PDB file of C-alpha atoms in Angstrom:
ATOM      1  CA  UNK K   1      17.290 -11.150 210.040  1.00 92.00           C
ATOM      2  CA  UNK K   2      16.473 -12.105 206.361  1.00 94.00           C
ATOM      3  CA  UNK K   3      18.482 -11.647 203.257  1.00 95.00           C
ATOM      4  CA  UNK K   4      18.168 -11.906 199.641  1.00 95.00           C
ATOM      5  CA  UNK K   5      20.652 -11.770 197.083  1.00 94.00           C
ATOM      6  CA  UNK K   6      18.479 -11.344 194.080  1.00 94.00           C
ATOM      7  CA  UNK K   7      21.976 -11.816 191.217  1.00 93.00           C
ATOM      8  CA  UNK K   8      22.326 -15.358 192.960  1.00 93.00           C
ATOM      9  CA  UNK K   9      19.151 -16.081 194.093  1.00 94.00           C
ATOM     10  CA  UNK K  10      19.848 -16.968 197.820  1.00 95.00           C
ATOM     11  CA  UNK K  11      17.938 -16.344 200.529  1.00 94.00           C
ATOM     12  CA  UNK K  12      19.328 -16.401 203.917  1.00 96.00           C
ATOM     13  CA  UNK K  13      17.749 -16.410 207.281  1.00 95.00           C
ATOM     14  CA  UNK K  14      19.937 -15.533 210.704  1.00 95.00           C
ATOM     15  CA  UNK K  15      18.720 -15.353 214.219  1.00 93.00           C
ATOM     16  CA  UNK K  16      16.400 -18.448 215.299  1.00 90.00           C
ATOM     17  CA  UNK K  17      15.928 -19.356 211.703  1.00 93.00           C
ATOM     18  CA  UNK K  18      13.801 -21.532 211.329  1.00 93.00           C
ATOM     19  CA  UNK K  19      12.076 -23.331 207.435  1.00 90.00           C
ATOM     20  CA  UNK K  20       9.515 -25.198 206.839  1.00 91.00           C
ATOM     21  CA  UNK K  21       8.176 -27.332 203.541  1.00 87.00           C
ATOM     22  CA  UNK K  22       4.878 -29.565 204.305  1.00 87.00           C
ATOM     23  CA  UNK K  23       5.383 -31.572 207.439  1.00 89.00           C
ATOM     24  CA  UNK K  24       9.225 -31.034 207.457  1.00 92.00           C
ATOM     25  CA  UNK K  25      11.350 -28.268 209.346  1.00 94.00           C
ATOM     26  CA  UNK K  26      14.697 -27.158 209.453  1.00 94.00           C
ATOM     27  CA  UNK K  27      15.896 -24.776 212.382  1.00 95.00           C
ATOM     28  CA  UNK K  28      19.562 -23.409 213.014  1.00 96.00           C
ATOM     29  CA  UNK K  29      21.114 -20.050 213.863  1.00 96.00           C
ATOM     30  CA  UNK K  30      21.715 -19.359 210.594  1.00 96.00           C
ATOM     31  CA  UNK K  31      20.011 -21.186 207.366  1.00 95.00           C
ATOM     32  CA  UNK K  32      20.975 -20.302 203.565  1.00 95.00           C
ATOM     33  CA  UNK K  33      18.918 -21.350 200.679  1.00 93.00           C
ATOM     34  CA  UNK K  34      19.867 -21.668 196.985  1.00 94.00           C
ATOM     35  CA  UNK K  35      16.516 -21.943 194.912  1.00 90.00           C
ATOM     36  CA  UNK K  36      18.470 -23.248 191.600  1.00 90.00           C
ATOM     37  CA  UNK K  37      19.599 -26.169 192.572  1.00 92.00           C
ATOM     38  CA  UNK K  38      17.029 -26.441 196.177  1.00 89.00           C
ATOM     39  CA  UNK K  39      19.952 -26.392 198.611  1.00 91.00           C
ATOM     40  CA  UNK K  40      20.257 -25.745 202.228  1.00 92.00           C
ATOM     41  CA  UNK K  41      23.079 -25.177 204.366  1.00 94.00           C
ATOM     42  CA  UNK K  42      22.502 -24.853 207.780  1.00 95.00           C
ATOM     43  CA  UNK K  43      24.694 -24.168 211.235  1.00 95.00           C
ATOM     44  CA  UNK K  44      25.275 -22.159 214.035  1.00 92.00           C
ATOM     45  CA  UNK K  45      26.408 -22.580 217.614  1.00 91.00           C
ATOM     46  CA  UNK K  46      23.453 -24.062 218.828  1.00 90.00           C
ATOM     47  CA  UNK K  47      23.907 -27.249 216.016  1.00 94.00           C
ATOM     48  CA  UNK K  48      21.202 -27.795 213.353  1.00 95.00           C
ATOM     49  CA  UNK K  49      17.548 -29.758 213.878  1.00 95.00           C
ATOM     50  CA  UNK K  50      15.931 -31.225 210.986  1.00 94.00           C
ATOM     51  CA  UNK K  51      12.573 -32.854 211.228  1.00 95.00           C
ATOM     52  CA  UNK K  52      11.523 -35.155 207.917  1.00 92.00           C
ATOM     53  CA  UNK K  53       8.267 -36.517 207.808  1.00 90.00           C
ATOM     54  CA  UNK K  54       7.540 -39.619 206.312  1.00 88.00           C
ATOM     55  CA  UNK K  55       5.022 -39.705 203.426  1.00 80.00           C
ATOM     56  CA  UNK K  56       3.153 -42.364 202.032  1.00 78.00           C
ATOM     57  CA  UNK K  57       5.046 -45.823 200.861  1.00 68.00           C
ATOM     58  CA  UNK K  58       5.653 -45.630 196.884  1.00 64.00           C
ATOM     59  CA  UNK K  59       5.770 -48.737 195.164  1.00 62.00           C
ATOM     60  CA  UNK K  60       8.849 -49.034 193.321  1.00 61.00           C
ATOM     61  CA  UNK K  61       8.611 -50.445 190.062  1.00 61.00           C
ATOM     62  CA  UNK K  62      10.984 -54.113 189.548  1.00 59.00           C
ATOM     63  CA  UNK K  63      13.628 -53.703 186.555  1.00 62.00           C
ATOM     64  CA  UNK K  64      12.843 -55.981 183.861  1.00 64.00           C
ATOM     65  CA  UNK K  65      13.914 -59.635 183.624  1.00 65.00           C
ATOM     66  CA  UNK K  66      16.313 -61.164 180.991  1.00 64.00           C
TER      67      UNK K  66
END
């Protein structure tokens, strides 16, 4: 089953839910999604599974020396 509320912008999947973004997945009974702020909450009997693919390394740049 999926749900919209359209006055608070939240979608929300229940069943075998299951999301997916690029090479990453989320899957749980029931999965809500708030696009303001791009937050999930996820559970469910069954528990939650969340798969995060690594990217490519970023160099981080070194704070300046005094």
């Amino acid at each position: 089953e999926i749900s919209y509320r359209r006055h608070e912008d939240v979608l929300r999947l229940k069943g075998e839910a299951r999301l997916r973004r690029d090479a990453d997945t989320l899957s749980s009974e029931d999965i809500e999604y708030r696009r303001e702020n791009d937050l999930f909450k996820a559970g469910g009997a069954g528990g939650v599974r969340l798969t995060i693919t690594p990217g490519p390394r970023r160099s981080v740049a070194s704070p300046p020396r005094r």
